[in-house]
Amino acid sequence: MILYYHPNHFKTTVTMKFLNRAQRPVLFTGKRYLSTPTNNNIDVVHRAISASEPIHFWSKNDIKSIYETPLLNLIFAAQTQHRRFNDPTKVQLCTLMNIKTGGCTENCSYCSQSSSNNTGLKAEKLVSVEEVKEEALLAKKNGSTRFCLGAAWRSMDGRKSALKTISKMVQTVNDIGLESCVTLGMLDKSHSDTLKDAGLSAYNCNIDTSREHYKNIVSTRTYDDRLRTLNNVSKSGIKVCTGGILGLGESHDDRIGFLYTLSNTNPHPESVPINRLVEIDGTKIVNDLKKSKNPKLKFEDIVRTIATARIIMPKTMIRLAAGRYTMREYEQFICFMAGCNSIFTGKDMLTTPCNGWDEDKVMLAKWGLEPLKPFSTTSI
């Protein structure tokens, strides 16, 4: 199968050849058309999709040029990049379990579990290892690849007993045959080393948004606090899972800044969850958005963020996370065309709804996608 970029769209004609064995596309640069307009976004996109390995030094102007590429061209380039580095037939299915609900001392304006927000959610104790085992077995039965555990805490400081229990949970999930991921707030190096010893596959700590917009969302934990946690996790040899939330009143440039932070890490995050804000009554963000001067988030903004992420972080799992249940099936399809290759599926997304296994399996089968096996990768 041979596909060509139209010379009016890209400065250099690119031929994509699919090999039979792995269907991995190989790019060959062809004749340069001098009559083609020299638009910067064309040059930057071409550089990205011609590189043999991921690039770890992106400027904000580079990312902006990619992000602002005409949408059809952007999606096509993202899908091309996706097929260069990943098996396009595989999707990672992740299931999230809330193991400790509410009572968090962080003041994240969007979070129903923050004690600073008046959502009526009551704080609960840490669940048992047996409860985690029961839910993990259900997730495996339904084809999930990774089982994620979330606890509403600011950090693991002073939680030696809880860390010991969570380590047992991680071991239980691994023994069942699923990848394990946890999100517990801030970690120091000793915490991440303990989790690594327990066999943890990945650790999630989202950066949420751009560095510039972050101060408008939370003040009890700095942007650099989050980056330090991710650095500790990486040093311990645990895969890094970090993404953000779209719809927090951020600007066009904030979404670019968000991608700038992620794409200039080396290595890139193993996975990047893209959340669509679910407005919850009683959270501060609901009123903040009414006062925001920035345009309301559009579906196109989500697609552009995913597509740009795929182009600049080609080996990263890009995961549709919270808020996916608000999307119609064709919208989810467009997200996959833009480079998404992972979803959360199951019962709930902490305190918000989640698409169920049954409907997801029907949808993915219709698109010719198969669940990725645990402890494997879509990279080719």
mmCIF file of C-alpha atoms in Angstrom:
data_model
loop_
_atom_site.group_PDB
_atom_site.id
_atom_site.type_symbol
_atom_site.label_atom_id
_atom_site.label_comp_id
_atom_site.label_asym_id
_atom_site.label_seq_id
_atom_site.Cartn_x
_atom_site.Cartn_y
_atom_site.Cartn_z
ATOM 1 C CA MET A 1 0.000 0.000 0.000
ATOM 2 C CA ILE A 2 1.481 3.342 -1.062
ATOM 3 C CA LEU A 3 0.314 6.707 0.259
ATOM 4 C CA TYR A 4 1.577 10.130 -0.778
ATOM 5 C CA TYR A 5 1.490 13.490 0.886
ATOM 6 C CA HIS A 6 0.079 16.017 -1.555
ATOM 7 C CA PRO A 7 2.751 18.582 -2.474
ATOM 8 C CA ASN A 8 0.368 21.419 -1.628
ATOM 9 C CA HIS A 9 0.222 20.166 1.933
ATOM 10 C CA PHE A 10 3.818 19.260 2.672
ATOM 11 C CA LYS A 11 7.071 20.667 1.356
ATOM 12 C CA THR A 12 8.473 17.236 0.609
ATOM 13 C CA THR A 13 6.587 14.347 -0.937
ATOM 14 C CA VAL A 14 6.634 11.364 1.409
ATOM 15 C CA THR A 15 6.010 7.793 0.358
ATOM 16 C CA MET A 16 4.770 5.348 2.984
ATOM 17 C CA LYS A 17 5.316 1.688 2.284
ATOM 18 C CA PHE A 18 3.738 -0.977 4.489
ATOM 19 C CA LEU A 19 5.781 -4.093 5.013
ATOM 20 C CA ASN A 20 3.774 -7.321 5.125
ATOM 21 C CA ARG A 21 5.326 -8.766 8.273
ATOM 22 C CA ALA A 22 4.657 -6.031 10.792
ATOM 23 C CA GLN A 23 2.919 -3.510 8.558
ATOM 24 C CA ARG A 24 5.469 -1.006 9.725
ATOM 25 C CA PRO A 25 5.549 2.052 7.471
ATOM 26 C CA VAL A 26 8.931 3.167 6.222
ATOM 27 C CA LEU A 27 9.244 6.778 5.036
ATOM 28 C CA PHE A 28 11.179 7.672 1.925
ATOM 29 C CA THR A 29 11.687 11.339 1.073
ATOM 30 C CA GLY A 30 11.176 12.096 -2.569
ATOM 31 C CA LYS A 31 11.394 15.060 -4.901
ATOM 32 C CA ARG A 32 11.301 18.524 -3.318
ATOM 33 C CA TYR A 33 8.649 20.750 -4.881
ATOM 34 C CA LEU A 34 10.049 24.278 -5.051
ATOM 35 C CA SER A 35 6.656 25.746 -5.863
ATOM 36 C CA THR A 36 5.219 24.599 -2.554
ATOM 37 C CA PRO A 37 4.748 27.436 -0.011
ATOM 38 C CA THR A 38 7.461 27.362 2.657
ATOM 39 C CA ASN A 39 5.230 27.278 5.727
ATOM 40 C CA ASN A 40 6.996 26.596 9.034
ATOM 41 C CA ASN A 41 4.451 24.017 10.196
ATOM 42 C CA ILE A 42 5.205 21.971 7.079
ATOM 43 C CA ASP A 43 8.920 21.950 7.888
ATOM 44 C CA VAL A 44 8.448 21.008 11.540
ATOM 45 C CA VAL A 45 5.939 18.234 10.835
ATOM 46 C CA HIS A 46 8.208 16.827 8.155
ATOM 47 C CA ARG A 47 11.178 16.851 10.543
ATOM 48 C CA ALA A 48 9.127 14.972 13.134
ATOM 49 C CA ILE A 49 7.812 12.268 10.815
ATOM 50 C CA SER A 50 11.199 11.779 9.163
ATOM 51 C CA ALA A 51 13.168 11.226 12.378
ATOM 52 C CA SER A 52 14.220 7.626 12.987
ATOM 53 C CA GLU A 53 13.941 8.034 16.766
ATOM 54 C CA PRO A 54 11.903 10.290 19.087
ATOM 55 C CA ILE A 55 13.134 13.877 19.391
ATOM 56 C CA HIS A 56 13.550 15.240 22.924
ATOM 57 C CA PHE A 57 14.254 18.913 22.255
ATOM 58 C CA TRP A 58 11.132 20.723 21.081
ATOM 59 C CA SER A 59 10.654 24.485 21.261
ATOM 60 C CA LYS A 60 7.246 25.962 21.983
ATOM 61 C CA ASN A 61 7.282 27.488 18.502
ATOM 62 C CA ASP A 62 7.899 24.039 16.988
ATOM 63 C CA ILE A 63 4.998 22.553 18.922
ATOM 64 C CA LYS A 64 2.762 25.500 18.049
ATOM 65 C CA SER A 65 3.559 25.021 14.360
ATOM 66 C CA ILE A 66 2.520 21.368 14.573
ATOM 67 C CA TYR A 67 -0.567 22.119 16.687
ATOM 68 C CA GLU A 68 -1.770 24.747 14.190
ATOM 69 C CA THR A 69 -1.351 22.528 11.119
ATOM 70 C CA PRO A 70 -4.632 22.288 9.141
ATOM 71 C CA LEU A 71 -6.645 19.622 10.931
ATOM 72 C CA LEU A 72 -6.876 16.989 8.174
ATOM 73 C CA ASN A 73 -3.136 17.236 7.538
ATOM 74 C CA LEU A 74 -2.425 17.112 11.269
ATOM 75 C CA ILE A 75 -4.473 13.945 11.794
ATOM 76 C CA PHE A 76 -2.916 12.282 8.737
ATOM 77 C CA ALA A 77 0.596 13.131 9.934
ATOM 78 C CA ALA A 78 -0.228 11.857 13.432
ATOM 79 C CA GLN A 79 -1.574 8.558 12.096
ATOM 80 C CA THR A 80 1.485 8.232 9.879
ATOM 81 C CA GLN A 81 3.753 8.777 12.880
ATOM 82 C CA HIS A 82 1.712 6.334 14.947
ATOM 83 C CA ARG A 83 2.116 3.579 12.342
ATOM 84 C CA ARG A 84 5.845 4.214 12.035
ATOM 85 C CA PHE A 85 6.436 3.408 15.697
ATOM 86 C CA ASN A 86 3.447 1.352 16.875
ATOM 87 C CA ASP A 87 1.302 -1.614 15.910
ATOM 88 C CA PRO A 88 -1.911 0.139 14.792
ATOM 89 C CA THR A 89 -4.046 -2.908 15.609
ATOM 90 C CA LYS A 90 -3.341 -2.902 19.367
ATOM 91 C CA VAL A 91 -4.899 -0.829 22.152
ATOM 92 C CA GLN A 92 -4.012 -0.821 25.841
ATOM 93 C CA LEU A 93 -7.025 -1.300 28.135
ATOM 94 C CA CYS A 94 -6.561 0.197 31.608
ATOM 95 C CA THR A 95 -8.874 -0.114 34.589
ATOM 96 C CA LEU A 96 -8.767 2.265 37.542
ATOM 97 C CA MET A 97 -9.776 1.482 41.120
ATOM 98 C CA ASN A 98 -10.193 4.096 43.830
ATOM 99 C CA ILE A 99 -8.463 2.541 46.851
ATOM 100 C CA LYS A 100 -8.778 5.536 49.167
ATOM 101 C CA THR A 101 -11.568 8.032 48.524
ATOM 102 C CA GLY A 102 -11.759 11.692 49.579
ATOM 103 C CA GLY A 103 -10.188 13.797 52.292
ATOM 104 C CA CYS A 104 -7.229 14.979 50.218
ATOM 105 C CA THR A 105 -5.543 18.107 51.598
ATOM 106 C CA GLU A 106 -4.575 19.419 48.149
ATOM 107 C CA ASN A 107 -6.752 22.261 46.836
ATOM 108 C CA CYS A 108 -6.993 21.180 43.192
ATOM 109 C CA SER A 109 -9.922 23.242 41.932
ATOM 110 C CA TYR A 110 -11.305 20.459 39.715
ATOM 111 C CA CYS A 111 -11.185 17.543 42.159
ATOM 112 C CA SER A 112 -14.207 16.192 44.014
ATOM 113 C CA GLN A 113 -11.873 14.429 46.480
ATOM 114 C CA SER A 114 -10.235 17.628 47.718
ATOM 115 C CA SER A 115 -11.289 18.692 51.211
ATOM 116 C CA SER A 116 -11.189 22.268 49.857
ATOM 117 C CA ASN A 117 -14.174 21.570 47.611
ATOM 118 C CA ASN A 118 -17.715 21.189 48.900
ATOM 119 C CA THR A 119 -18.903 18.146 46.952
ATOM 120 C CA GLY A 120 -20.353 16.137 49.815
ATOM 121 C CA LEU A 121 -17.888 13.326 49.235
ATOM 122 C CA LYS A 122 -16.942 11.603 52.489
ATOM 123 C CA ALA A 123 -13.400 10.473 53.214
ATOM 124 C CA GLU A 124 -12.945 6.713 53.394
ATOM 125 C CA LYS A 125 -10.212 4.396 54.651
ATOM 126 C CA LEU A 126 -7.803 2.462 52.470
ATOM 127 C CA VAL A 127 -9.454 -0.637 50.991
ATOM 128 C CA SER A 128 -8.141 -4.134 51.689
ATOM 129 C CA VAL A 129 -5.790 -6.201 49.554
ATOM 130 C CA GLU A 130 -8.602 -8.717 49.044
ATOM 131 C CA GLU A 131 -10.872 -6.029 47.584
ATOM 132 C CA VAL A 132 -8.114 -5.068 45.144
ATOM 133 C CA LYS A 133 -7.637 -8.718 44.172
ATOM 134 C CA GLU A 134 -11.349 -9.127 43.460
ATOM 135 C CA GLU A 135 -11.478 -6.060 41.203
ATOM 136 C CA ALA A 136 -8.225 -6.946 39.436
ATOM 137 C CA LEU A 137 -9.506 -10.430 38.614
ATOM 138 C CA LEU A 138 -12.638 -8.860 37.126
ATOM 139 C CA ALA A 139 -10.520 -6.486 35.048
ATOM 140 C CA LYS A 140 -8.395 -9.354 33.736
ATOM 141 C CA LYS A 141 -11.503 -11.355 32.878
ATOM 142 C CA ASN A 142 -12.673 -8.429 30.765
ATOM 143 C CA GLY A 143 -9.404 -8.073 28.886
ATOM 144 C CA SER A 144 -7.706 -5.209 30.704
ATOM 145 C CA THR A 145 -3.956 -4.803 30.265
ATOM 146 C CA ARG A 146 -3.133 -2.582 33.224
ATOM 147 C CA PHE A 147 -4.774 -2.219 36.637
ATOM 148 C CA CYS A 148 -4.365 1.188 38.267
ATOM 149 C CA LEU A 149 -4.818 2.104 41.944
ATOM 150 C CA GLY A 150 -5.619 5.672 43.000
ATOM 151 C CA ALA A 151 -5.477 7.099 46.536
ATOM 152 C CA ALA A 152 -6.547 10.634 47.483
ATOM 153 C CA TRP A 153 -3.423 11.709 49.355
ATOM 154 C CA ARG A 154 -1.107 14.702 49.093
ATOM 155 C CA SER A 155 2.004 12.562 49.554
ATOM 156 C CA MET A 156 3.288 9.324 51.082
ATOM 157 C CA ASP A 157 5.179 11.086 53.876
ATOM 158 C CA GLY A 158 4.307 9.480 57.214
ATOM 159 C CA ARG A 159 2.394 6.632 55.577
ATOM 160 C CA LYS A 160 4.812 3.752 56.126
ATOM 161 C CA SER A 161 2.040 1.287 56.973
ATOM 162 C CA ALA A 162 -0.072 2.321 54.002
ATOM 163 C CA LEU A 163 2.916 2.020 51.663
ATOM 164 C CA LYS A 164 3.496 -1.522 52.931
ATOM 165 C CA THR A 165 -0.155 -2.406 52.229
ATOM 166 C CA ILE A 166 -0.050 -0.836 48.770
ATOM 167 C CA SER A 167 3.119 -2.791 48.003
ATOM 168 C CA LYS A 168 1.144 -5.955 48.738
ATOM 169 C CA MET A 169 -1.608 -4.714 46.426
ATOM 170 C CA VAL A 170 0.950 -4.195 43.655
ATOM 171 C CA GLN A 171 2.325 -7.698 44.143
ATOM 172 C CA THR A 172 -1.214 -9.100 44.047
ATOM 173 C CA VAL A 173 -2.006 -7.336 40.770
ATOM 174 C CA ASN A 174 1.244 -8.586 39.241
ATOM 175 C CA ASP A 175 0.572 -12.147 40.408
ATOM 176 C CA ILE A 176 -2.810 -12.034 38.672
ATOM 177 C CA GLY A 177 -0.976 -11.244 35.446
ATOM 178 C CA LEU A 178 -1.747 -7.558 34.983
ATOM 179 C CA GLU A 179 0.538 -4.550 34.824
ATOM 180 C CA SER A 180 0.278 -2.391 37.937
ATOM 181 C CA CYS A 181 0.088 1.386 38.233
ATOM 182 C CA VAL A 182 -0.543 3.576 41.272
ATOM 183 C CA THR A 183 -1.119 7.273 41.930
ATOM 184 C CA LEU A 184 -0.535 8.297 45.536
ATOM 185 C CA GLY A 185 0.529 11.937 45.405
ATOM 186 C CA MET A 186 4.100 13.072 45.920
ATOM 187 C CA LEU A 187 6.877 10.513 46.416
ATOM 188 C CA ASP A 188 10.463 10.813 47.558
ATOM 189 C CA LYS A 189 13.117 8.425 46.238
ATOM 190 C CA SER A 190 12.718 5.976 49.138
ATOM 191 C CA HIS A 191 8.983 5.660 48.421
ATOM 192 C CA SER A 192 9.536 4.990 44.726
ATOM 193 C CA ASP A 193 12.309 2.484 45.512
ATOM 194 C CA THR A 194 9.890 0.584 47.775
ATOM 195 C CA LEU A 195 7.270 0.477 45.033
ATOM 196 C CA LYS A 196 9.860 -0.661 42.509
ATOM 197 C CA ASP A 197 10.880 -3.502 44.834
ATOM 198 C CA ALA A 198 7.215 -4.530 44.998
ATOM 199 C CA GLY A 199 7.181 -4.835 41.195
ATOM 200 C CA LEU A 200 5.288 -1.664 40.255
ATOM 201 C CA SER A 201 5.024 -1.213 36.485
ATOM 202 C CA ALA A 202 4.133 2.490 36.298
ATOM 203 C CA TYR A 203 3.478 5.510 38.502
ATOM 204 C CA ASN A 204 1.023 8.282 37.642
ATOM 205 C CA CYS A 205 1.464 11.914 38.651
ATOM 206 C CA ASN A 206 -0.186 14.300 36.213
ATOM 207 C CA ILE A 207 1.246 17.752 35.537
ATOM 208 C CA ASP A 208 -2.350 18.828 34.769
ATOM 209 C CA THR A 209 -1.641 21.799 32.465
ATOM 210 C CA SER A 210 1.061 24.268 31.468
ATOM 211 C CA ARG A 211 3.487 25.697 34.007
ATOM 212 C CA GLU A 212 1.970 29.146 33.408
ATOM 213 C CA HIS A 213 -1.657 28.133 33.998
ATOM 214 C CA TYR A 214 -0.941 25.717 36.841
ATOM 215 C CA LYS A 215 -1.066 28.403 39.563
ATOM 216 C CA ASN A 216 -4.703 29.060 38.627
ATOM 217 C CA ILE A 217 -5.625 25.432 39.336
ATOM 218 C CA VAL A 218 -3.778 24.439 42.531
ATOM 219 C CA SER A 219 -1.588 26.230 45.065
ATOM 220 C CA THR A 220 -0.832 23.566 47.693
ATOM 221 C CA ARG A 221 1.582 21.676 45.443
ATOM 222 C CA THR A 222 3.913 23.312 42.935
ATOM 223 C CA TYR A 223 4.551 22.323 39.357
ATOM 224 C CA ASP A 224 8.114 21.430 40.319
ATOM 225 C CA ASP A 225 6.827 19.222 43.160
ATOM 226 C CA ARG A 226 5.144 17.111 40.523
ATOM 227 C CA LEU A 227 8.216 17.049 38.307
ATOM 228 C CA ARG A 228 10.379 15.978 41.260
ATOM 229 C CA THR A 229 8.058 13.059 41.938
ATOM 230 C CA LEU A 230 8.277 12.010 38.300
ATOM 231 C CA ASN A 231 12.055 12.297 38.438
ATOM 232 C CA ASN A 232 12.189 10.078 41.541
ATOM 233 C CA VAL A 233 9.952 7.512 39.861
ATOM 234 C CA SER A 234 12.134 7.468 36.753
ATOM 235 C CA LYS A 235 15.338 7.112 38.783
ATOM 236 C CA SER A 236 13.831 4.095 40.549
ATOM 237 C CA GLY A 237 13.249 2.399 37.209
ATOM 238 C CA ILE A 238 9.449 2.727 37.211
ATOM 239 C CA LYS A 239 7.650 3.763 34.027
ATOM 240 C CA VAL A 240 6.374 7.339 34.109
ATOM 241 C CA CYS A 241 2.686 8.029 33.495
ATOM 242 C CA THR A 242 1.862 11.733 33.372
ATOM 243 C CA GLY A 243 -0.663 13.797 31.477
ATOM 244 C CA GLY A 244 -3.229 16.458 32.099
ATOM 245 C CA ILE A 245 -6.764 17.738 31.982
ATOM 246 C CA LEU A 246 -8.188 19.710 29.084
ATOM 247 C CA GLY A 247 -10.952 22.210 29.817
ATOM 248 C CA LEU A 248 -9.469 23.871 32.912
ATOM 249 C CA GLY A 249 -9.921 27.315 31.404
ATOM 250 C CA GLU A 250 -6.534 27.060 29.734
ATOM 251 C CA SER A 251 -5.597 28.980 26.615
ATOM 252 C CA HIS A 252 -4.418 27.691 23.261
ATOM 253 C CA ASP A 253 -0.845 28.468 24.362
ATOM 254 C CA ASP A 254 -1.336 26.573 27.640
ATOM 255 C CA ARG A 255 -2.050 23.364 25.756
ATOM 256 C CA ILE A 256 1.144 23.941 23.804
ATOM 257 C CA GLY A 257 3.019 24.609 27.065
ATOM 258 C CA PHE A 258 1.630 21.398 28.536
ATOM 259 C CA LEU A 259 2.968 19.408 25.572
ATOM 260 C CA TYR A 260 6.264 21.305 25.755
ATOM 261 C CA THR A 261 6.893 20.053 29.309
ATOM 262 C CA LEU A 262 6.103 16.449 28.423
ATOM 263 C CA SER A 263 7.995 16.283 25.133
ATOM 264 C CA ASN A 264 11.260 17.716 26.459
ATOM 265 C CA THR A 265 11.806 14.863 28.889
ATOM 266 C CA ASN A 266 14.248 12.088 28.051
ATOM 267 C CA PRO A 267 12.945 9.478 27.858
ATOM 268 C CA HIS A 268 9.420 10.607 27.081
ATOM 269 C CA PRO A 269 6.698 9.461 29.492
ATOM 270 C CA GLU A 270 5.719 5.846 28.914
ATOM 271 C CA SER A 271 2.099 6.971 28.887
ATOM 272 C CA VAL A 272 0.230 10.285 28.698
ATOM 273 C CA PRO A 273 -3.396 10.298 29.911
ATOM 274 C CA ILE A 274 -5.525 12.977 28.247
ATOM 275 C CA ASN A 275 -8.484 13.850 30.450
ATOM 276 C CA ARG A 276 -11.487 15.948 29.471
ATOM 277 C CA LEU A 277 -12.707 17.918 32.467
ATOM 278 C CA VAL A 278 -15.868 16.587 34.067
ATOM 279 C CA GLU A 279 -17.392 19.534 35.916
ATOM 280 C CA ILE A 280 -18.548 18.420 39.360
ATOM 281 C CA ASP A 281 -20.920 20.554 41.440
ATOM 282 C CA GLY A 282 -19.157 21.958 44.477
ATOM 283 C CA THR A 283 -15.715 22.167 42.902
ATOM 284 C CA LYS A 284 -14.106 25.583 42.565
ATOM 285 C CA ILE A 285 -13.393 25.113 38.873
ATOM 286 C CA VAL A 286 -17.105 25.355 38.026
ATOM 287 C CA ASN A 287 -17.251 29.004 39.096
ATOM 288 C CA ASP A 288 -13.757 29.748 37.780
ATOM 289 C CA LEU A 289 -14.774 28.666 34.284
ATOM 290 C CA LYS A 290 -17.703 31.093 34.318
ATOM 291 C CA LYS A 291 -15.193 33.927 34.796
ATOM 292 C CA SER A 292 -12.582 32.657 32.355
ATOM 293 C CA LYS A 293 -11.715 34.909 29.432
ATOM 294 C CA ASN A 294 -10.358 32.015 27.389
ATOM 295 C CA PRO A 295 -12.588 30.247 24.839
ATOM 296 C CA LYS A 296 -14.385 27.146 26.068
ATOM 297 C CA LEU A 297 -12.715 23.858 25.177
ATOM 298 C CA LYS A 298 -13.808 22.451 21.825
ATOM 299 C CA PHE A 299 -13.551 18.863 20.648
ATOM 300 C CA GLU A 300 -11.106 20.043 17.972
ATOM 301 C CA ASP A 301 -8.773 21.214 20.768
ATOM 302 C CA ILE A 302 -8.726 17.674 22.189
ATOM 303 C CA VAL A 303 -7.952 16.193 18.775
ATOM 304 C CA ARG A 304 -5.178 18.710 18.129
ATOM 305 C CA THR A 305 -3.627 17.977 21.530
ATOM 306 C CA ILE A 306 -3.675 14.211 20.947
ATOM 307 C CA ALA A 307 -2.354 14.477 17.383
ATOM 308 C CA THR A 308 0.452 16.832 18.365
ATOM 309 C CA ALA A 309 1.375 14.576 21.283
ATOM 310 C CA ARG A 310 1.584 11.590 18.944
ATOM 311 C CA ILE A 311 3.816 13.434 16.470
ATOM 312 C CA ILE A 312 6.296 14.694 19.077
ATOM 313 C CA MET A 313 6.191 11.634 21.387
ATOM 314 C CA PRO A 314 5.800 8.778 18.893
ATOM 315 C CA LYS A 315 6.466 5.834 21.232
ATOM 316 C CA THR A 316 4.317 7.065 24.121
ATOM 317 C CA MET A 317 0.987 5.470 25.013
ATOM 318 C CA ILE A 318 -1.600 8.223 24.566
ATOM 319 C CA ARG A 319 -4.576 7.392 26.710
ATOM 320 C CA LEU A 320 -8.146 8.705 26.601
ATOM 321 C CA ALA A 321 -8.931 8.973 30.285
ATOM 322 C CA ALA A 322 -11.593 10.774 32.347
ATOM 323 C CA GLY A 323 -14.392 12.378 30.381
ATOM 324 C CA ARG A 324 -14.317 9.857 27.526
ATOM 325 C CA TYR A 325 -17.859 8.862 28.401
ATOM 326 C CA THR A 326 -18.988 12.321 27.210
ATOM 327 C CA MET A 327 -17.706 11.594 23.682
ATOM 328 C CA ARG A 328 -19.774 10.034 20.937
ATOM 329 C CA GLU A 329 -18.358 6.969 19.251
ATOM 330 C CA TYR A 330 -17.292 8.859 16.135
ATOM 331 C CA GLU A 331 -15.453 11.384 18.300
ATOM 332 C CA GLN A 332 -13.524 8.589 19.975
ATOM 333 C CA PHE A 333 -12.766 7.209 16.519
ATOM 334 C CA ILE A 334 -11.249 10.543 15.491
ATOM 335 C CA CYS A 335 -9.117 10.499 18.658
ATOM 336 C CA PHE A 336 -7.772 7.091 17.643
ATOM 337 C CA MET A 337 -7.107 8.377 14.135
ATOM 338 C CA ALA A 338 -5.141 11.200 15.773
ATOM 339 C CA GLY A 339 -2.886 8.703 17.552
ATOM 340 C CA CYS A 340 -4.621 7.533 20.716
ATOM 341 C CA ASN A 341 -3.798 3.896 21.547
ATOM 342 C CA SER A 342 -4.957 3.434 25.138
ATOM 343 C CA ILE A 343 -8.175 3.918 27.115
ATOM 344 C CA PHE A 344 -9.545 3.591 30.606
ATOM 345 C CA THR A 345 -12.403 1.110 30.685
ATOM 346 C CA GLY A 346 -14.435 -0.580 33.413
ATOM 347 C CA LYS A 347 -16.620 0.714 36.208
ATOM 348 C CA ASP A 348 -15.632 4.222 37.322
ATOM 349 C CA MET A 349 -12.925 6.837 36.864
ATOM 350 C CA LEU A 350 -12.400 7.511 40.587
ATOM 351 C CA THR A 351 -15.526 9.640 41.200
ATOM 352 C CA THR A 352 -16.719 10.098 37.601
ATOM 353 C CA PRO A 353 -18.364 7.673 35.145
ATOM 354 C CA CYS A 354 -16.383 5.408 32.827
ATOM 355 C CA ASN A 355 -17.288 3.574 29.638
ATOM 356 C CA GLY A 356 -17.898 -0.110 30.366
ATOM 357 C CA TRP A 357 -15.944 -3.117 29.145
ATOM 358 C CA ASP A 358 -18.759 -4.566 27.070
ATOM 359 C CA GLU A 359 -19.439 -1.447 25.011
ATOM 360 C CA ASP A 360 -15.725 -0.815 24.547
ATOM 361 C CA LYS A 361 -15.018 -4.329 23.326
ATOM 362 C CA VAL A 362 -17.785 -4.028 20.713
ATOM 363 C CA MET A 363 -16.523 -0.618 19.607
ATOM 364 C CA LEU A 364 -12.864 -1.643 19.337
ATOM 365 C CA ALA A 365 -13.690 -4.862 17.471
ATOM 366 C CA LYS A 366 -15.634 -2.790 14.949
ATOM 367 C CA TRP A 367 -12.497 -0.741 14.324
ATOM 368 C CA GLY A 368 -10.264 -3.810 14.014
ATOM 369 C CA LEU A 369 -8.430 -3.187 17.297
ATOM 370 C CA GLU A 370 -7.353 -5.841 19.774
ATOM 371 C CA PRO A 371 -6.439 -5.500 23.472
ATOM 372 C CA LEU A 372 -2.712 -5.322 24.115
ATOM 373 C CA LYS A 373 -1.399 -8.158 26.240
ATOM 374 C CA PRO A 374 0.004 -7.225 29.692
ATOM 375 C CA PHE A 375 3.749 -6.566 29.925
ATOM 376 C CA SER A 376 4.014 -5.922 26.191
ATOM 377 C CA THR A 377 4.168 -2.790 24.079
ATOM 378 C CA THR A 378 2.624 -1.420 20.894
ATOM 379 C CA SER A 379 6.054 -0.231 19.754
ATOM 380 C CA ILE A 380 7.489 -1.947 16.675
#
